[in-house]
Amino acid sequence: MFRSTAKLTRQLLQSSRMLTSLSSSSTSAKSRLFPASAAVTYQSWKVAHHLSTAPNNSEHNEYDNNDDILTTPPSRSHVNPWEEPEDMPTSGEWEGCKRGFMKPIQISARGVEILHSPLYNKGTAFKSGERDRLRFRGLLPHRVMNINKQKERFLIGLRELESNIRKNIMLEDLHDRNETLYHRILVDHIEEMAPLIYTPTVGQACQELSARFRRPRGMYFTEEDRGHMAAMVYNWPHNDVRVIVVTDGSRILGLGDLGANGMGIPVGKLSLYCAAGGIAPHRVLPVVLDVGTDNQELLNDEFYLGVQKPRLRGKEYFHLVDEFMNAVRYRWPRVLVQFEDFDSSVAQRLLDKYRHTHLCFNDDIQGTGATSLAGLMGALRAKGEDVNSLGDQRILIAGAGSAGIGIAQVLYQAMLEQGYSETQAKDAFYVVDQHGLLGKERMATLNPEQQAFARDVDSGLPLLDVVKKYKPTMLVGVTAVGGLFTEGLVREMASHVERPVIFPLSNPTTKAECTAEQAFEWTDGRCVFASGSPFDPVEMEDGRIFSTSQCNNMYVFPGIGLGATICGARKVTDRMLYVAAKALAECLTPEDAARGQVFPHISKIRSVSHAVAVAVIEEAIREGINTKVSPDDAKNLKAYVDRKMYYPEYVPLIEKRTISI
Ligand SMILES: NC(=O)C1=CN([C@@H]2O[C@H](COP(=O)(O)OP(=O)(O)OC[C@H]3O[C@@H](n4cnc5c(N)ncnc54)[C@H](OP(=O)(O)O)[C@@H]3O)[C@@H](O)[C@H]2O)C=CC1
Ligand SMILES: CC(=O)C(=O)O
Ligand SMILES: [Mg+2]
């Protein structure tokens, strides 16, 4: 089990390279992919550092490395958990940390039940005193391992696997056994893990969910549950649910209708809520509204686990959603509901119906809009232009669905904030769907949100002709059509603009409108690039290396959820999304911008979520919809939010006693 640091580091370097090449796109183009050597070096440094600094006796201290999952110490930036955080408070509950004593959690589970409860299970990390106290002495092998040793062992096994889907399965198995270790691995290795538990691998995990089903996670609601939902929600074993991610599986990433197999998306998003957003795992609930599917393959599949009927539509559908929304609010009055991957035929309608009465938002419309705003402001910085010059851009959005219109709406609001008139702001947009440019002549076929961005002339003009005629400075793809940005189209754009901004945002990677290497090659390295799923940096034949960024709503939804739930906001407002975008944009350092990056590195995601949450709470206070943060706490909001963020560490457990003497 124990390997030398050098040997392990070598192996990690090798595995990381393997991972890099597995997740990379085709290398057939002239430019070749550049292995993310900076990340590899950082990764191996972290492991090497840990191995050389972990104290020898750490495995035998009953209370070291433990924490209360409900509140956490303020600073978590340290790599080695045995090191005392620099800003450890001098009073209050964390005074105990210094003496190696942690407030335990009382649990009702007993003996072996605890080992089978993923929220409490620590596996081989249970210390001998705890094994006695909790009555499972003898049910675990003798050796006690601390969380870092467990993590190290898990990572060796994970990195030996050859395919990303196998890695996803291994991670989800851990998720089902030991949530603390799972989230700790995500927190410490987010760059490596995000593509495995989220896009792109989560797409395949959803497609194969029924075939690979092992253990249930989350809740399913079907038409048969009508009239029972208010009672059903009490089947969920946790009383303090703060965030629900719900889908009806009708548009999973760019993969279309995956029915109940879409459960992988709420599960993946909520893993990010915990690891990146600091929401404790017992406070999240993934949900599928299983209203059938129109996917013929699933309807014919003998192993499909969802409702094998055509989708419920119309009034019946909306009544079902309504019962669900009221049932969850009945049990958890302050819960935040994130609508995810609903087909655009219902997404905006659901948002409009609930946004003023329930604490909710639509991630594909609003989260994507806020993230893209931050990314496009980052692109202006990377180009050395004024971030407040959005209204002077010519912005071509390919795709007029939830994401496309969501992006246009948030950018439009931002332009008004930046001082542009409504006419100037509207004039910056060119929005194209399958039938070409949205224009006045097509008004009758457009929904009200699309109509707002219809141009006076050139209705139906094809995408390439829009590029030729209007010479966009920014090109955003949210069509779910892989390869839509052809060489001809990108070269045409680059012939008019010195530094074209190219954002193929469709997920998963196979649906990206173009790859990173294509964009850099076809613009001779002049573009500023960001994609929905991650791409490795690109090295051109002449040796130039270009950074890529991931423009994905994962940069804002965890922070929006964290902020909205900490302050008990009554609703998620448009301005909250705007301040979230600004906070995210401000996390970009001058060095990031100089490298052509438009988002902070993903390893910074927890501090990004923290900044977004602080901005959201400040906005809630300004708008008078904060119900929880006291004026005193508001004075030192950053520290307050820090304290509220969950950090995955083992907590001492004690039995909850029902009889007192
Ligand atoms: N990076 C990120 O954070 C996010 C990425 N996305 C991705 O964006 C993609 C779209 O999502 P969403 O908006 O919800 O999907 P929708 O189905 O709502 O919208 C897709 C849009 O693309 C248009 N379209 C399809 N084919 C073409 C074409 N050949 N040329 C021009 N337009 C075309 C459709 O037009 P028509 O209506 O005429 O069919 C429609 O307007 C997905 O792949 C999703 O994964 C979504 C959210 C966040
Ligand atoms: C990222 C995301 O939400 C999507 O692709 O749908
Ligand atoms: Mg989505």
XYZ file of C-alpha atoms and ligand atoms in Angstrom:
716
model
C 0.000 0.000 0.000
C 2.728 2.458 0.928
C 4.765 3.581 -1.996
C 7.665 5.935 -2.038
C 6.772 9.550 -2.680
C 8.852 9.615 -5.824
C 7.278 6.437 -7.156
C 3.768 7.630 -6.432
C 4.457 11.045 -7.899
C 5.777 9.409 -11.070
C 2.688 7.281 -11.259
C 0.442 10.281 -10.733
C 2.208 12.192 -13.449
C 1.651 9.268 -15.754
C -2.013 8.885 -14.781
C -2.687 12.586 -15.105
C -1.219 12.547 -18.589
C -3.419 9.602 -19.413
C -6.414 11.511 -18.123
C -5.429 14.562 -20.114
C -5.217 12.573 -23.295
C -8.470 10.729 -22.586
C -10.387 13.925 -22.074
C -8.813 15.677 -25.007
C -10.331 15.975 -28.423
C -8.966 14.683 -31.710
C -5.347 15.461 -32.475
C -5.786 15.221 -36.203
C -5.693 18.966 -36.776
C -2.429 20.814 -37.466
C -2.136 22.080 -33.908
C -1.543 19.446 -31.282
C -2.872 19.331 -27.790
C -0.733 20.605 -25.031
C -0.818 18.404 -21.915
C -1.945 20.485 -18.976
C 1.507 20.341 -17.422
C 0.847 23.135 -14.943
C -2.062 21.179 -13.502
C -0.074 17.960 -13.427
C 2.778 19.637 -11.613
C 0.425 21.222 -9.090
C -1.329 17.903 -8.525
C 1.869 15.983 -7.929
C 3.254 18.760 -5.769
C 0.200 18.545 -3.579
C 0.545 14.795 -3.161
C 4.284 14.971 -2.604
C 3.836 17.794 -0.131
C 1.197 15.898 1.754
C 3.258 12.724 1.960
C 6.264 14.514 3.316
C 4.435 16.601 5.920
C 1.776 14.322 7.435
C 2.659 13.658 11.073
C 3.355 10.043 11.946
C 0.955 9.723 14.825
C -1.983 11.289 13.002
C -3.871 8.051 12.556
C -4.233 7.519 16.269
C -5.578 10.813 17.473
C -9.267 10.277 18.053
C -10.276 13.836 17.373
C -7.796 15.213 14.904
C -8.956 16.082 11.450
C -12.580 16.163 12.524
C -15.182 18.802 12.158
C -18.821 19.548 12.652
C -20.574 19.196 9.324
C -22.972 21.932 10.270
C -20.414 24.689 10.721
C -16.758 24.820 9.793
C -13.670 26.824 10.685
C -13.252 30.016 8.689
C -10.168 29.219 6.671
C -9.848 26.162 4.530
C -7.145 27.283 2.206
C -4.532 25.038 3.802
C -3.495 21.959 1.872
C -2.542 19.861 4.856
C -5.379 19.532 7.348
C -2.990 18.916 10.232
C -1.660 22.423 9.874
C -3.551 24.901 11.952
C -5.327 27.458 9.764
C -3.582 30.792 10.083
C -6.711 32.659 11.006
C -8.082 30.192 13.542
C -10.495 32.177 15.724
C -9.519 32.819 19.291
C -12.984 32.507 20.795
C -16.218 30.611 20.280
C -16.679 27.004 19.314
C -13.493 26.792 17.289
C -11.429 27.445 20.351
C -11.931 23.706 20.796
C -10.088 22.911 17.578
C -6.843 24.129 19.037
C -7.060 21.598 21.814
C -7.904 18.827 19.349
C -11.468 18.601 20.618
C -14.424 18.865 18.235
C -18.115 19.148 18.884
C -19.567 15.725 18.037
C -22.748 14.997 16.118
C -25.495 12.999 17.802
C -26.968 10.352 15.541
C -29.872 7.953 15.900
C -28.251 5.213 13.800
C -26.731 2.304 15.703
C -23.834 -0.095 15.158
C -23.529 -1.502 11.673
C -26.223 0.873 10.405
C -23.665 3.661 10.717
C -21.233 1.846 8.450
C -23.976 1.644 5.841
C -24.978 5.289 6.099
C -22.949 7.285 3.563
C -23.390 10.546 5.474
C -21.852 9.170 8.676
C -19.668 6.370 7.425
C -15.931 6.961 7.672
C -14.922 3.425 6.715
C -11.478 2.574 7.986
C -11.129 6.063 9.483
C -13.251 5.211 12.531
C -10.911 5.416 15.512
C -10.884 2.631 18.086
C -12.755 4.648 20.730
C -15.473 5.427 18.238
C -15.742 1.784 17.183
C -16.455 0.893 20.816
C -18.731 3.822 21.453
C -20.839 3.239 18.365
C -20.955 -0.528 18.828
C -19.285 -1.892 15.764
C -15.969 -2.998 17.196
C -14.790 -6.024 15.224
C -16.782 -5.143 12.129
C -13.902 -3.288 10.492
C -10.338 -4.429 9.834
C -7.882 -3.384 12.534
C -5.932 -0.652 10.775
C -7.159 2.937 11.158
C -6.553 5.244 8.219
C -7.032 8.975 8.212
C -8.917 10.728 5.437
C -5.794 11.660 3.511
C -4.555 8.096 3.425
C -8.018 6.941 2.303
C -8.005 9.574 -0.402
C -4.559 8.592 -1.579
C -5.575 4.937 -1.843
C -8.771 5.806 -3.702
C -6.945 8.038 -6.172
C -4.459 5.319 -7.019
C -7.341 2.996 -7.921
C -9.220 5.700 -9.794
C -6.254 6.738 -11.884
C -5.596 3.163 -12.901
C -8.958 3.028 -14.679
C -8.863 3.644 -18.390
C -12.218 5.166 -19.204
C -13.897 8.215 -17.754
C -17.221 6.404 -17.384
C -15.521 3.743 -15.206
C -14.081 6.562 -13.111
C -17.532 8.105 -12.824
C -18.903 4.777 -11.586
C -16.091 4.380 -9.085
C -16.718 7.889 -7.771
C -20.472 7.331 -7.535
C -19.875 4.079 -5.641
C -17.830 6.065 -3.160
C -20.579 8.706 -3.048
C -22.961 5.925 -1.994
C -20.582 4.622 0.699
C -18.833 7.609 2.186
C -19.983 11.116 1.279
C -17.298 12.855 3.320
C -14.451 11.175 1.491
C -16.211 11.641 -1.872
C -16.633 15.371 -1.343
C -13.153 15.749 0.055
C -11.742 14.223 -3.119
C -13.845 16.616 -5.174
C -12.719 19.636 -3.148
C -9.034 18.732 -3.288
C -8.980 17.596 -6.936
C -11.780 19.546 -8.566
C -9.966 20.062 -11.867
C -9.540 16.330 -12.310
C -12.915 15.313 -10.849
C -15.332 17.857 -12.364
C -15.138 16.327 -15.879
C -15.824 12.907 -14.320
C -18.857 13.714 -12.198
C -20.131 16.539 -14.407
C -19.898 17.441 -18.086
C -18.781 15.712 -20.268
C -18.883 12.294 -18.509
C -22.220 12.882 -16.783
C -23.832 12.874 -20.254
C -22.783 9.286 -20.858
C -23.619 8.381 -17.253
C -27.186 9.584 -17.886
C -27.465 7.728 -21.182
C -26.455 4.499 -19.420
C -28.173 5.151 -16.082
C -30.860 2.463 -16.347
C -28.397 -0.137 -17.613
C -25.941 0.556 -14.811
C -28.408 1.240 -11.993
C -27.100 0.092 -8.595
C -28.477 2.221 -5.792
C -31.160 4.899 -5.782
C -30.264 8.516 -5.015
C -32.784 11.348 -4.834
C -36.546 11.260 -5.382
C -38.773 10.492 -8.359
C -42.298 11.839 -8.800
C -44.661 10.420 -11.415
C -48.251 10.914 -12.526
C -49.233 8.050 -10.208
C -48.035 10.139 -7.293
C -50.579 12.890 -7.929
C -52.398 13.617 -4.691
C -49.642 12.013 -2.577
C -46.688 14.324 -3.025
C -47.171 16.359 0.150
C -46.949 13.099 2.112
C -44.284 11.512 -0.092
C -41.763 14.236 0.594
C -41.664 13.003 4.191
C -40.096 9.793 2.898
C -36.931 11.781 2.382
C -34.905 11.135 5.522
C -33.508 14.635 6.097
C -35.323 17.517 7.745
C -33.149 20.370 6.634
C -33.122 20.283 2.821
C -31.893 23.636 1.502
C -31.352 23.009 -2.223
C -33.278 20.866 -4.698
C -32.156 20.432 -8.292
C -35.080 19.162 -10.330
C -35.328 18.052 -13.939
C -38.014 16.396 -16.020
C -35.281 14.892 -18.192
C -36.654 16.494 -21.344
C -33.397 18.202 -22.483
C -30.384 16.695 -20.794
C -27.294 18.715 -21.820
C -27.373 18.651 -25.621
C -28.437 14.989 -25.627
C -32.181 15.537 -25.816
C -34.930 13.663 -23.979
C -33.382 11.107 -21.613
C -36.451 10.716 -19.387
C -35.752 9.409 -15.883
C -32.140 8.686 -16.866
C -31.674 12.428 -16.493
C -31.251 11.878 -12.713
C -27.477 11.998 -13.279
C -27.734 15.748 -13.872
C -29.302 16.781 -10.521
C -26.907 14.380 -8.788
C -23.870 15.886 -10.567
C -25.020 19.486 -10.059
C -25.617 18.860 -6.360
C -22.179 17.302 -5.938
C -20.879 20.642 -7.148
C -23.196 22.437 -4.731
C -21.498 20.538 -1.896
C -17.891 20.556 -3.073
C -17.776 23.899 -4.866
C -20.575 25.727 -3.053
C -20.114 24.532 0.518
C -23.654 23.224 1.035
C -23.632 20.190 3.349
C -24.650 16.922 1.615
C -27.581 16.226 3.957
C -29.088 19.505 2.767
C -29.414 18.667 -0.934
C -32.035 16.667 -2.785
C -31.883 15.590 -6.449
C -35.281 15.130 -8.091
C -36.673 13.777 -11.354
C -40.230 14.529 -12.356
C -40.739 11.349 -14.332
C -43.525 12.327 -16.685
C -42.622 9.776 -19.365
C -40.397 10.220 -22.383
C -40.729 10.810 -26.096
C -37.410 9.101 -26.719
C -38.386 6.076 -28.799
C -35.241 4.151 -27.855
C -36.120 4.432 -24.178
C -39.746 3.536 -24.856
C -38.514 0.337 -26.526
C -35.762 -0.443 -24.022
C -36.647 -3.416 -21.814
C -34.253 -2.200 -19.120
C -35.345 1.457 -19.032
C -36.336 2.246 -15.445
C -38.538 5.310 -15.949
C -42.215 5.634 -16.852
C -42.459 3.968 -20.243
C -45.158 6.187 -21.719
C -45.134 9.269 -23.943
C -44.548 12.494 -22.027
C -47.356 14.042 -20.072
C -48.172 17.409 -21.597
C -50.412 20.438 -21.176
C -52.526 21.053 -18.113
C -51.783 17.656 -16.536
C -48.053 18.300 -16.754
C -48.283 21.747 -15.176
C -50.540 20.439 -12.401
C -47.974 17.772 -11.576
C -45.162 20.320 -11.390
C -47.370 22.545 -9.257
C -48.098 19.786 -6.775
C -44.388 19.041 -6.541
C -43.432 22.694 -6.001
C -45.972 23.101 -3.237
C -45.153 19.764 -1.603
C -41.460 20.572 -1.226
C -42.192 24.048 0.015
C -44.664 22.623 2.499
C -42.022 20.396 4.079
C -39.016 22.705 3.610
C -40.430 26.262 3.498
C -37.122 27.961 2.639
C -35.858 25.448 0.113
C -34.247 26.734 -3.090
C -35.437 24.923 -6.229
C -33.108 24.943 -9.217
C -34.868 24.047 -12.469
C -32.448 22.153 -14.667
C -32.567 20.859 -18.222
C -36.257 21.340 -18.913
C -37.115 21.603 -22.592
C -37.468 25.211 -23.711
C -41.166 24.621 -24.496
C -41.803 24.678 -20.721
C -38.654 26.124 -19.098
C -39.517 29.824 -19.335
C -43.173 29.233 -18.438
C -42.234 27.387 -15.249
C -39.766 30.073 -14.315
C -42.336 32.825 -14.905
C -44.922 30.976 -12.853
C -42.779 30.389 -9.762
C -40.072 33.029 -9.699
C -42.095 35.517 -7.635
C -43.755 33.054 -5.270
C -41.047 30.440 -4.643
C -37.319 30.644 -4.033
C -36.202 29.257 -7.392
C -34.267 29.930 -10.564
C -33.643 28.262 -13.894
C -30.006 27.371 -14.261
C -30.019 27.029 -18.055
C -31.667 30.398 -18.580
C -30.432 32.526 -15.695
C -27.310 30.699 -14.493
C -25.976 30.408 -18.030
C -26.834 34.050 -18.705
C -24.918 35.241 -15.624
C -21.919 33.014 -16.355
C -21.749 34.100 -19.981
C -21.936 37.751 -18.967
C -18.923 37.229 -16.693
C -17.117 35.327 -19.450
C -17.738 37.984 -22.084
C -16.595 40.710 -19.686
C -13.512 38.559 -19.096
C -13.013 38.355 -22.864
C -13.070 42.142 -23.096
C -10.425 42.270 -20.364
C -8.341 39.626 -22.111
C -8.484 41.807 -25.239
C -7.491 44.880 -23.226
C -10.870 46.544 -23.816
C -13.272 48.246 -21.419
C -15.568 45.725 -19.688
C -18.303 48.336 -19.792
C -18.305 48.400 -23.595
C -20.639 45.429 -24.038
C -23.189 47.549 -25.913
C -20.551 48.404 -28.542
C -20.075 44.746 -29.419
C -21.828 42.857 -32.197
C -22.928 39.706 -30.418
C -24.049 36.737 -32.503
C -25.833 34.041 -30.506
C -26.382 30.765 -32.358
C -29.293 29.070 -30.589
C -32.480 30.778 -29.454
C -33.572 28.293 -26.801
C -33.315 28.486 -23.005
C -29.586 29.174 -22.963
C -29.450 31.505 -25.986
C -32.312 33.713 -24.863
C -31.150 33.531 -21.224
C -27.751 34.837 -22.280
C -29.290 37.611 -24.388
C -31.561 38.679 -21.512
C -28.775 38.886 -18.919
C -26.402 40.676 -21.331
C -29.161 43.107 -22.252
C -29.763 43.964 -18.559
C -26.029 44.409 -18.080
C -25.858 46.830 -21.005
C -28.602 48.940 -19.426
C -26.611 48.895 -16.162
C -23.570 50.028 -18.153
C -25.512 53.065 -19.393
C -26.600 52.033 -22.874
C -30.133 52.881 -24.015
C -32.658 50.103 -24.677
C -32.319 50.650 -28.427
C -28.525 50.574 -28.331
C -28.599 47.431 -26.208
C -31.066 45.576 -28.443
C -29.089 46.567 -31.500
C -26.025 44.676 -30.224
C -27.711 41.271 -30.677
C -28.048 38.920 -33.622
C -29.843 35.754 -32.534
C -30.104 32.799 -34.902
C -32.059 29.546 -34.634
C -32.481 26.664 -37.102
C -34.444 28.943 -39.404
C -31.875 31.720 -39.418
C -31.863 35.214 -37.920
C -34.714 36.089 -35.569
C -36.491 38.931 -37.378
C -39.754 40.820 -37.546
C -41.096 38.767 -40.430
C -40.924 35.641 -38.275
C -42.688 37.273 -35.330
C -45.729 34.995 -35.443
C -43.570 31.909 -34.922
C -41.434 33.336 -32.112
C -42.183 33.260 -28.391
C -42.329 36.592 -26.511
C -38.769 36.226 -25.154
C -37.410 35.616 -28.664
C -39.496 38.434 -30.133
C -37.646 40.877 -27.893
C -34.453 40.115 -29.854
C -35.934 40.008 -33.365
C -34.234 42.392 -35.791
C -36.056 44.687 -38.181
C -34.480 43.272 -41.329
C -32.916 40.079 -42.664
C -35.348 37.764 -40.945
C -34.221 34.175 -41.567
C -30.737 35.145 -42.809
C -28.558 31.985 -42.423
C -25.810 31.923 -39.798
C -22.891 32.245 -42.234
C -24.537 35.171 -44.007
C -25.097 36.915 -40.686
C -21.365 36.582 -40.026
C -20.549 37.953 -43.489
C -22.960 40.855 -43.298
C -22.782 41.936 -39.663
C -19.170 41.000 -38.798
C -19.780 39.896 -35.180
C -17.101 40.536 -32.587
C -18.487 37.813 -30.307
C -19.879 34.422 -31.327
C -21.718 32.259 -28.792
C -22.945 28.731 -29.567
C -25.817 27.160 -27.639
C -27.393 24.988 -30.335
C -26.344 21.472 -29.225
C -25.121 21.016 -32.804
C -21.562 19.702 -32.703
C -19.339 21.255 -35.388
C -21.787 24.031 -36.332
C -18.950 26.570 -36.316
C -17.228 25.380 -39.471
C -13.808 26.388 -40.684
C -15.359 28.688 -43.276
C -17.531 30.418 -40.699
C -14.748 30.935 -38.156
C -12.272 32.130 -40.805
C -14.929 34.525 -42.144
C -15.441 35.971 -38.658
C -11.694 36.258 -38.072
C -11.237 38.104 -41.356
C -13.247 41.025 -39.996
C -12.173 41.129 -36.366
C -8.695 41.360 -34.863
C -9.501 39.235 -31.792
C -12.740 37.301 -32.283
C -14.426 36.007 -29.137
C -15.593 32.432 -29.723
C -17.696 30.628 -27.109
C -19.008 27.193 -28.226
C -20.986 26.494 -25.060
C -22.961 23.365 -25.947
C -22.464 20.249 -23.835
C -21.169 17.607 -23.696
C -17.918 17.886 -25.679
C -19.372 16.080 -28.707
C -21.954 18.856 -29.043
C -19.483 21.755 -28.886
C -19.935 23.985 -31.949
C -16.156 23.769 -32.485
C -13.162 22.527 -30.533
C -10.481 24.674 -28.921
C -7.830 23.583 -31.368
C -10.084 24.367 -34.318
C -10.863 27.840 -32.988
C -7.194 28.688 -32.394
C -6.042 27.149 -35.645
C -8.691 28.825 -37.810
C -8.032 32.234 -36.256
C -4.259 31.796 -36.268
C -4.284 31.993 -32.481
C -6.110 35.317 -32.360
C -9.354 34.239 -30.714
C -10.435 34.393 -27.085
C -11.974 31.002 -26.418
C -14.293 29.460 -23.837
C -16.368 26.287 -24.046
C -19.162 24.634 -22.050
C -17.169 21.435 -21.443
C -13.440 21.579 -20.695
C -10.724 21.587 -23.364
C -7.007 21.330 -22.701
C -4.744 24.248 -23.608
C -3.644 24.210 -27.238
C -0.100 24.287 -28.540
C 0.271 25.447 -32.119
C 2.828 24.053 -34.542
C 4.953 27.140 -34.064
C 5.130 26.438 -30.309
C 2.662 29.091 -29.154
C 0.472 27.878 -26.311
C -3.077 29.128 -25.799
C -5.180 28.884 -22.644
C -8.781 27.790 -22.763
C -11.563 28.517 -20.293
C -14.685 26.651 -19.337
C -17.775 28.845 -19.537
C -20.240 26.756 -17.602
C -22.980 27.717 -15.185
C -21.082 25.720 -12.532
C -19.226 28.981 -11.883
C -22.356 30.643 -10.497
C -25.096 28.249 -9.415
C -23.302 26.935 -6.291
C -22.658 30.493 -5.087
C -26.183 31.681 -5.919
C -27.600 28.740 -3.965
C -25.221 29.264 -1.070
C -25.998 32.977 -0.829
C -29.763 32.640 -1.274
C -30.053 29.907 1.351
C -27.734 31.507 3.897
C -29.744 34.720 3.862
C -33.116 32.990 3.548
C -33.928 35.090 0.479
C -37.580 35.085 -0.469
C -36.759 34.898 -4.176
C -33.927 35.015 -6.705
C -34.057 38.379 -8.448
C -32.555 39.552 -11.742
C -30.190 41.830 -9.898
C -28.910 38.915 -7.845
C -27.892 37.267 -11.100
C -26.246 40.455 -12.271
C -24.223 40.882 -9.064
C -23.325 37.176 -9.188
C -21.926 37.691 -12.692
C -19.997 40.773 -11.604
C -18.559 38.989 -8.579
C -17.464 36.112 -10.800
C -15.928 38.526 -13.328
C -14.009 40.226 -10.521
C -12.425 36.911 -9.511
C -10.446 36.955 -12.761
C -6.906 38.080 -11.953
C -4.822 40.298 -14.282
C -2.553 37.263 -14.813
C -5.548 35.128 -15.909
C -6.630 37.840 -18.345
C -3.097 38.228 -19.685
C -3.080 34.498 -20.477
C -6.303 34.952 -22.444
C -8.411 33.219 -19.782
C -11.876 34.562 -19.199
C -12.640 32.692 -15.966
C -10.566 31.991 -12.881
C -8.978 28.553 -12.825
C -11.419 25.861 -11.706
C -9.251 25.086 -8.680
C -10.472 28.465 -7.336
C -14.118 27.483 -7.563
C -14.778 27.486 -3.822
C -13.521 31.028 -3.453
C -15.541 32.016 -6.542
C -18.681 30.529 -4.952
C -17.862 32.376 -1.746
C -17.553 35.693 -3.616
C -20.784 35.048 -5.526
C -22.624 34.153 -2.299
C -21.435 37.323 -0.552
C -22.608 39.426 -3.524
C -25.995 37.674 -3.577
C -26.533 38.235 0.158
C -25.539 41.897 -0.090
C -28.051 42.291 -2.895
C -30.770 40.503 -0.892
C -30.125 42.913 1.975
C -30.307 45.888 -0.424
C -33.596 44.625 -1.844
C -35.057 43.911 1.601
C -35.509 40.175 0.986
C -32.901 38.899 3.439
C -34.621 37.103 6.316
C -31.704 35.526 8.161
C -28.480 37.518 8.232
C -28.427 39.842 11.231
C -27.012 43.381 10.928
C -24.057 42.277 13.063
C -23.237 39.326 10.819
C -23.745 41.527 7.761
C -20.896 43.744 8.979
C -18.438 40.939 8.454
C -20.211 39.047 5.739
C -17.176 37.395 4.182
C -16.210 35.683 7.436
C -19.844 34.829 8.106
C -20.248 33.088 4.742
C -16.910 31.362 5.218
C -18.104 29.901 8.494
C -21.283 28.637 6.879
C -19.520 26.718 4.131
C -19.402 22.972 4.548
C -15.980 21.421 4.362
C -15.728 17.638 4.146
C -13.944 16.386 7.253
C -14.784 13.544 9.593
C -16.806 14.520 12.649
C -16.851 12.608 15.943
C -20.136 10.721 16.269
C -22.092 9.853 19.389
C -25.363 8.031 19.837
C -28.418 10.134 20.363
C -29.873 8.924 23.673
C -33.620 8.623 23.965
C -33.697 7.688 27.656
C -32.296 10.028 30.276
C -31.704 8.897 33.808
N -22.164 26.036 -20.972
C -23.229 26.114 -20.220
O -23.173 26.537 -19.059
C -24.552 25.708 -20.761
C -24.652 25.072 -21.958
N -25.882 24.717 -22.431
C -25.919 23.966 -23.672
O -26.580 24.703 -24.675
C -27.199 23.823 -25.575
C -28.612 24.309 -25.834
O -29.373 24.291 -24.659
P -30.840 24.933 -24.655
O -30.792 26.347 -25.045
O -31.475 24.599 -23.377
O -31.517 24.079 -25.812
P -32.786 24.437 -26.670
O -33.229 23.192 -27.307
O -33.745 25.204 -25.837
O -32.220 25.436 -27.787
C -31.445 25.058 -28.870
C -31.502 26.176 -29.881
O -30.570 25.903 -30.902
C -31.203 26.148 -32.144
N -30.570 25.395 -33.225
C -30.599 24.071 -33.465
N -29.919 23.773 -34.582
C -29.434 24.948 -35.048
C -28.675 25.299 -36.174
N -28.252 24.379 -37.024
N -28.366 26.609 -36.369
C -28.786 27.556 -35.502
N -29.528 27.270 -34.406
C -29.846 25.990 -34.191
C -32.631 25.717 -31.918
O -33.433 26.276 -32.939
P -34.949 25.814 -33.189
O -35.712 26.368 -32.018
O -35.271 26.449 -34.463
O -34.933 24.328 -33.204
C -32.866 26.316 -30.558
O -33.195 27.665 -30.672
C -27.114 22.434 -24.952
O -26.096 21.705 -25.581
C -26.708 22.693 -23.532
O -25.892 21.660 -23.024
C -27.029 25.001 -21.764
C -26.981 25.617 -20.559
C -25.727 25.969 -19.943
C -24.298 23.154 -18.197
C -25.722 22.948 -18.343
O -26.491 23.300 -17.478
C -26.218 22.351 -19.538
O -25.445 22.058 -20.452
O -27.432 22.150 -19.609
Mg -28.413 22.489 -17.713
